[in-house]
PDB file of C-alpha atoms in Angstrom:
ATOM      1  CA  MET A  20     -57.023 -37.084  -7.626  1.00  0.00           C
ATOM      2  CA  LEU A  21     -56.658 -38.072  -3.982  1.00  0.00           C
ATOM      3  CA  ASN A  22     -59.018 -36.341  -1.598  1.00  0.00           C
ATOM      4  CA  VAL A  23     -59.230 -36.127   2.161  1.00  0.00           C
ATOM      5  CA  LYS A  24     -62.099 -35.028   4.353  1.00  0.00           C
ATOM      6  CA  SER A  25     -61.327 -31.942   6.349  1.00  0.00           C
ATOM      7  CA  ASP A  26     -62.658 -31.288   9.843  1.00  0.00           C
ATOM      8  CA  THR A  27     -65.574 -29.491   8.230  1.00  0.00           C
ATOM      9  CA  GLY A  28     -66.518 -32.640   6.304  1.00  0.00           C
ATOM     10  CA  MET A  29     -65.615 -31.079   2.957  1.00  0.00           C
ATOM     11  CA  CYS A  30     -63.201 -32.813   0.600  1.00  0.00           C
ATOM     12  CA  GLU A  31     -60.042 -31.080  -0.511  1.00  0.00           C
ATOM     13  CA  PRO A  32     -57.300 -32.350  -2.819  1.00  0.00           C
ATOM     14  CA  ILE A  33     -54.496 -34.051  -0.941  1.00  0.00           C
ATOM     15  CA  TYR A  34     -52.014 -32.229  -3.154  1.00  0.00           C
ATOM     16  CA  ARG A  35     -52.670 -29.007  -1.267  1.00  0.00           C
ATOM     17  CA  LEU A  36     -50.746 -30.652   1.576  1.00  0.00           C
ATOM     18  CA  LEU A  37     -47.689 -31.094  -0.639  1.00  0.00           C
ATOM     19  CA  ASP A  38     -46.682 -27.472  -1.278  1.00  0.00           C
ATOM     20  CA  ASP A  39     -43.154 -28.010   0.104  1.00  0.00           C
ATOM     21  CA  PHE A  40     -42.823 -31.574  -1.190  1.00  0.00           C
ATOM     22  CA  ASN A  41     -40.906 -32.359  -4.382  1.00  0.00           C
ATOM     23  CA  CYS A  42     -42.814 -35.076  -6.230  1.00  0.00           C
ATOM     24  CA  ASN A  43     -41.091 -37.276  -8.796  1.00  0.00           C
ATOM     25  CA  GLU A  44     -42.475 -38.120 -12.226  1.00  0.00           C
ATOM     26  CA  ALA A  45     -44.953 -40.987 -12.642  1.00  0.00           C
ATOM     27  CA  ALA A  46     -43.876 -44.588 -12.064  1.00  0.00           C
ATOM     28  CA  GLN A  47     -43.109 -46.756 -15.059  1.00  0.00           C
ATOM     29  CA  SER A  48     -45.953 -49.043 -16.103  1.00  0.00           C
ATOM     30  CA  ASP A  49     -43.924 -52.239 -15.517  1.00  0.00           C
ATOM     31  CA  TRP A  50     -44.085 -51.522 -11.786  1.00  0.00           C
ATOM     32  CA  TRP A  51     -47.829 -52.276 -11.637  1.00  0.00           C
ATOM     33  CA  ALA A  52     -47.272 -56.037 -11.590  1.00  0.00           C
ATOM     34  CA  THR A  53     -45.205 -55.578  -8.424  1.00  0.00           C
ATOM     35  CA  ALA A  54     -47.793 -53.238  -6.889  1.00  0.00           C
ATOM     36  CA  THR A  55     -50.553 -55.749  -7.520  1.00  0.00           C
ATOM     37  CA  SER A  56     -48.580 -58.675  -6.117  1.00  0.00           C
ATOM     38  CA  LEU A  57     -47.760 -56.663  -2.968  1.00  0.00           C
ATOM     39  CA  ARG A  58     -51.425 -55.600  -2.524  1.00  0.00           C
ATOM     40  CA  LEU A  59     -50.389 -52.026  -1.782  1.00  0.00           C
ATOM     41  CA  PRO A  60     -53.263 -49.740  -0.718  1.00  0.00           C
ATOM     42  CA  GLU A  61     -55.204 -47.942  -3.443  1.00  0.00           C
ATOM     43  CA  ASP A  62     -54.516 -44.402  -2.228  1.00  0.00           C
ATOM     44  CA  TYR A  63     -50.774 -45.090  -2.230  1.00  0.00           C
ATOM     45  CA  ARG A  64     -50.895 -46.736  -5.674  1.00  0.00           C
ATOM     46  CA  ALA A  65     -52.780 -43.697  -7.026  1.00  0.00           C
ATOM     47  CA  PHE A  66     -50.093 -41.376  -5.688  1.00  0.00           C
ATOM     48  CA  ILE A  67     -47.228 -43.483  -7.066  1.00  0.00           C
ATOM     49  CA  ALA A  68     -48.933 -43.742 -10.458  1.00  0.00           C
ATOM     50  CA  LYS A  69     -48.840 -39.962 -10.726  1.00  0.00           C
ATOM     51  CA  HIS A  70     -45.687 -39.241  -8.691  1.00  0.00           C
ATOM     52  CA  ASN A  71     -43.112 -41.983  -8.250  1.00  0.00           C
ATOM     53  CA  GLY A  72     -42.147 -40.968  -4.738  1.00  0.00           C
ATOM     54  CA  GLY A  73     -40.572 -37.699  -3.760  1.00  0.00           C
ATOM     55  CA  GLU A  74     -38.947 -35.819  -0.922  1.00  0.00           C
ATOM     56  CA  GLY A  75     -39.589 -32.782   1.212  1.00  0.00           C
ATOM     57  CA  PHE A  76     -41.575 -31.315   4.051  1.00  0.00           C
ATOM     58  CA  ILE A  77     -45.202 -32.004   4.765  1.00  0.00           C
ATOM     59  CA  GLY A  78     -46.026 -29.548   7.488  1.00  0.00           C
ATOM     60  CA  LYS A  79     -43.143 -29.768   9.954  1.00  0.00           C
ATOM     61  CA  HIS A  80     -42.313 -33.377   9.044  1.00  0.00           C
ATOM     62  CA  TYR A  81     -39.682 -34.427   6.513  1.00  0.00           C
ATOM     63  CA  LEU A  82     -40.656 -37.378   4.317  1.00  0.00           C
ATOM     64  CA  ILE A  83     -38.826 -39.404   1.691  1.00  0.00           C
ATOM     65  CA  LEU A  84     -41.216 -41.519  -0.356  1.00  0.00           C
ATOM     66  CA  TRP A  85     -39.154 -44.131  -2.139  1.00  0.00           C
ATOM     67  CA  ARG A  86     -39.487 -44.751  -5.854  1.00  0.00           C
ATOM     68  CA  ALA A  87     -41.666 -47.747  -6.668  1.00  0.00           C
ATOM     69  CA  GLU A  88     -38.750 -49.710  -8.060  1.00  0.00           C
ATOM     70  CA  GLN A  89     -36.808 -49.234  -4.790  1.00  0.00           C
ATOM     71  CA  ILE A  90     -39.416 -50.786  -2.498  1.00  0.00           C
ATOM     72  CA  VAL A  91     -38.777 -54.499  -3.115  1.00  0.00           C
ATOM     73  CA  PRO A  92     -34.948 -54.291  -3.152  1.00  0.00           C
ATOM     74  CA  PHE A  93     -34.867 -52.081  -0.056  1.00  0.00           C
ATOM     75  CA  ASN A  94     -37.186 -54.412   1.878  1.00  0.00           C
ATOM     76  CA  ARG A  95     -35.075 -57.393   0.795  1.00  0.00           C
ATOM     77  CA  ASP A  96     -31.798 -55.660   1.775  1.00  0.00           C
ATOM     78  CA  CYS A  97     -33.219 -54.776   5.206  1.00  0.00           C
ATOM     79  CA  GLN A  98     -34.483 -58.351   5.645  1.00  0.00           C
ATOM     80  CA  VAL A  99     -37.928 -57.052   6.515  1.00  0.00           C
ATOM     81  CA  ASP A 100     -39.519 -60.489   5.947  1.00  0.00           C
ATOM     82  CA  GLU A 101     -37.288 -61.919   8.672  1.00  0.00           C
ATOM     83  CA  TYR A 102     -37.366 -59.100  11.232  1.00  0.00           C
ATOM     84  CA  ALA A 103     -40.775 -57.482  10.625  1.00  0.00           C
ATOM     85  CA  PRO A 104     -42.884 -59.999   8.693  1.00  0.00           C
ATOM     86  CA  GLY A 105     -46.042 -58.541   7.204  1.00  0.00           C
ATOM     87  CA  ILE A 106     -44.618 -55.016   6.913  1.00  0.00           C
ATOM     88  CA  ILE A 107     -43.731 -53.390   3.582  1.00  0.00           C
ATOM     89  CA  LEU A 108     -41.481 -50.369   4.055  1.00  0.00           C
ATOM     90  CA  PHE A 109     -42.105 -47.548   1.555  1.00  0.00           C
ATOM     91  CA  ALA A 110     -40.712 -44.333   3.049  1.00  0.00           C
ATOM     92  CA  SER A 111     -38.445 -42.811   5.671  1.00  0.00           C
ATOM     93  CA  ARG A 112     -38.170 -39.627   7.665  1.00  0.00           C
ATOM     94  CA  GLY A 113     -34.606 -39.104   6.479  1.00  0.00           C
ATOM     95  CA  GLY A 114     -33.147 -40.500   9.689  1.00  0.00           C
ATOM     96  CA  GLY A 115     -33.356 -43.819  11.443  1.00  0.00           C
ATOM     97  CA  GLU A 116     -37.101 -44.380  11.098  1.00  0.00           C
ATOM     98  CA  ALA A 117     -39.147 -45.774   8.238  1.00  0.00           C
ATOM     99  CA  PHE A 118     -42.816 -46.045   7.438  1.00  0.00           C
ATOM    100  CA  GLY A 119     -44.339 -49.338   6.430  1.00  0.00           C
ATOM    101  CA  PHE A 120     -47.704 -50.734   5.480  1.00  0.00           C
ATOM    102  CA  ASN A 121     -48.962 -53.345   7.929  1.00  0.00           C
ATOM    103  CA  MET A 122     -50.134 -56.013   5.478  1.00  0.00           C
ATOM    104  CA  ARG A 123     -51.137 -58.493   8.184  1.00  0.00           C
ATOM    105  CA  SER A 124     -54.795 -57.510   7.846  1.00  0.00           C
ATOM    106  CA  ASP A 125     -57.166 -56.389   5.098  1.00  0.00           C
ATOM    107  CA  LEU A 126     -56.806 -52.771   6.218  1.00  0.00           C
ATOM    108  CA  ALA A 127     -53.209 -51.743   5.564  1.00  0.00           C
ATOM    109  CA  SER A 128     -52.475 -49.326   8.379  1.00  0.00           C
ATOM    110  CA  ILE A 129     -49.134 -47.529   8.524  1.00  0.00           C
ATOM    111  CA  GLY A 130     -46.530 -48.092  11.183  1.00  0.00           C
ATOM    112  CA  GLN A 131     -43.323 -46.304  12.024  1.00  0.00           C
ATOM    113  CA  VAL A 132     -40.352 -48.597  12.668  1.00  0.00           C
ATOM    114  CA  PRO A 133     -36.673 -48.066  13.484  1.00  0.00           C
ATOM    115  CA  LEU A 134     -34.317 -49.040  10.659  1.00  0.00           C
ATOM    116  CA  ILE A 135     -31.636 -50.021  13.164  1.00  0.00           C
ATOM    117  CA  GLY A 136     -33.036 -52.738  15.368  1.00  0.00           C
ATOM    118  CA  LEU A 137     -35.842 -53.372  12.882  1.00  0.00           C
ATOM    119  CA  GLU A 138     -38.323 -55.649  14.610  1.00  0.00           C
ATOM    120  CA  LEU A 139     -42.067 -56.002  14.370  1.00  0.00           C
ATOM    121  CA  ARG A 140     -42.451 -55.435  18.106  1.00  0.00           C
ATOM    122  CA  TYR A 141     -41.101 -51.880  17.679  1.00  0.00           C
ATOM    123  CA  ALA A 142     -43.635 -50.916  15.012  1.00  0.00           C
ATOM    124  CA  ILE A 143     -45.926 -48.112  16.173  1.00  0.00           C
ATOM    125  CA  LYS A 144     -49.169 -47.407  14.349  1.00  0.00           C
ATOM    126  CA  VAL A 145     -49.272 -43.810  13.100  1.00  0.00           C
ATOM    127  CA  ALA A 146     -52.091 -43.789  10.513  1.00  0.00           C
ATOM    128  CA  ASN A 147     -54.901 -45.865   9.079  1.00  0.00           C
ATOM    129  CA  SER A 148     -53.974 -45.060   5.470  1.00  0.00           C
ATOM    130  CA  PHE A 149     -51.450 -43.290   3.261  1.00  0.00           C
ATOM    131  CA  THR A 150     -53.821 -40.353   2.890  1.00  0.00           C
ATOM    132  CA  GLU A 151     -54.246 -40.105   6.657  1.00  0.00           C
ATOM    133  CA  LEU A 152     -50.458 -40.149   7.133  1.00  0.00           C
ATOM    134  CA  LEU A 153     -50.071 -37.149   4.813  1.00  0.00           C
ATOM    135  CA  LEU A 154     -52.929 -35.335   6.544  1.00  0.00           C
ATOM    136  CA  LYS A 155     -51.493 -36.006  10.015  1.00  0.00           C
ATOM    137  CA  MET A 156     -48.069 -34.801   8.903  1.00  0.00           C
ATOM    138  CA  SER A 157     -49.541 -31.586   7.551  1.00  0.00           C
ATOM    139  CA  CYS A 158     -51.427 -30.850  10.769  1.00  0.00           C
ATOM    140  CA  SER A 159     -49.039 -32.137  13.445  1.00  0.00           C
ATOM    141  CA  ASP A 160     -46.551 -29.993  15.326  1.00  0.00           C
ATOM    142  CA  GLY A 161     -44.694 -32.987  16.681  1.00  0.00           C
ATOM    143  CA  SER A 162     -45.404 -36.627  17.143  1.00  0.00           C
ATOM    144  CA  LEU A 163     -47.492 -38.650  14.723  1.00  0.00           C
ATOM    145  CA  LEU A 164     -48.430 -41.104  17.433  1.00  0.00           C
ATOM    146  CA  TRP A 165     -52.015 -41.535  18.513  1.00  0.00           C
TER     147      TRP A 165
END
């Protein structure tokens, strides 16, 4: 189970943050070869293993986590390698913005990028990890920016 540290230093299950989020069923096992080749972060892989994406509110933020099998085709269709090399898109806010892992370093932080006018220079860091993104969404009244 995914855990996050609260402000008090105690761990609590991340799933408590997902009360208004509709999780899908677990990803199919054949997806793991893709996950390994993409080097997706462990906390995200753990979530996808149990819930293959989903959709709904986390706090006041709407989130659509794409199914594992949609990630590679969607990134290819959006030409992410050409316009935002080193980013792997995995989710959207349901509008014109997507979330992507910044795979250009060993620590895969998460950036928010526009889907129209997708360019690396427009990526804005919003979290250090998938778990932190969910936590920030649950606690934020507005912007996810630092």
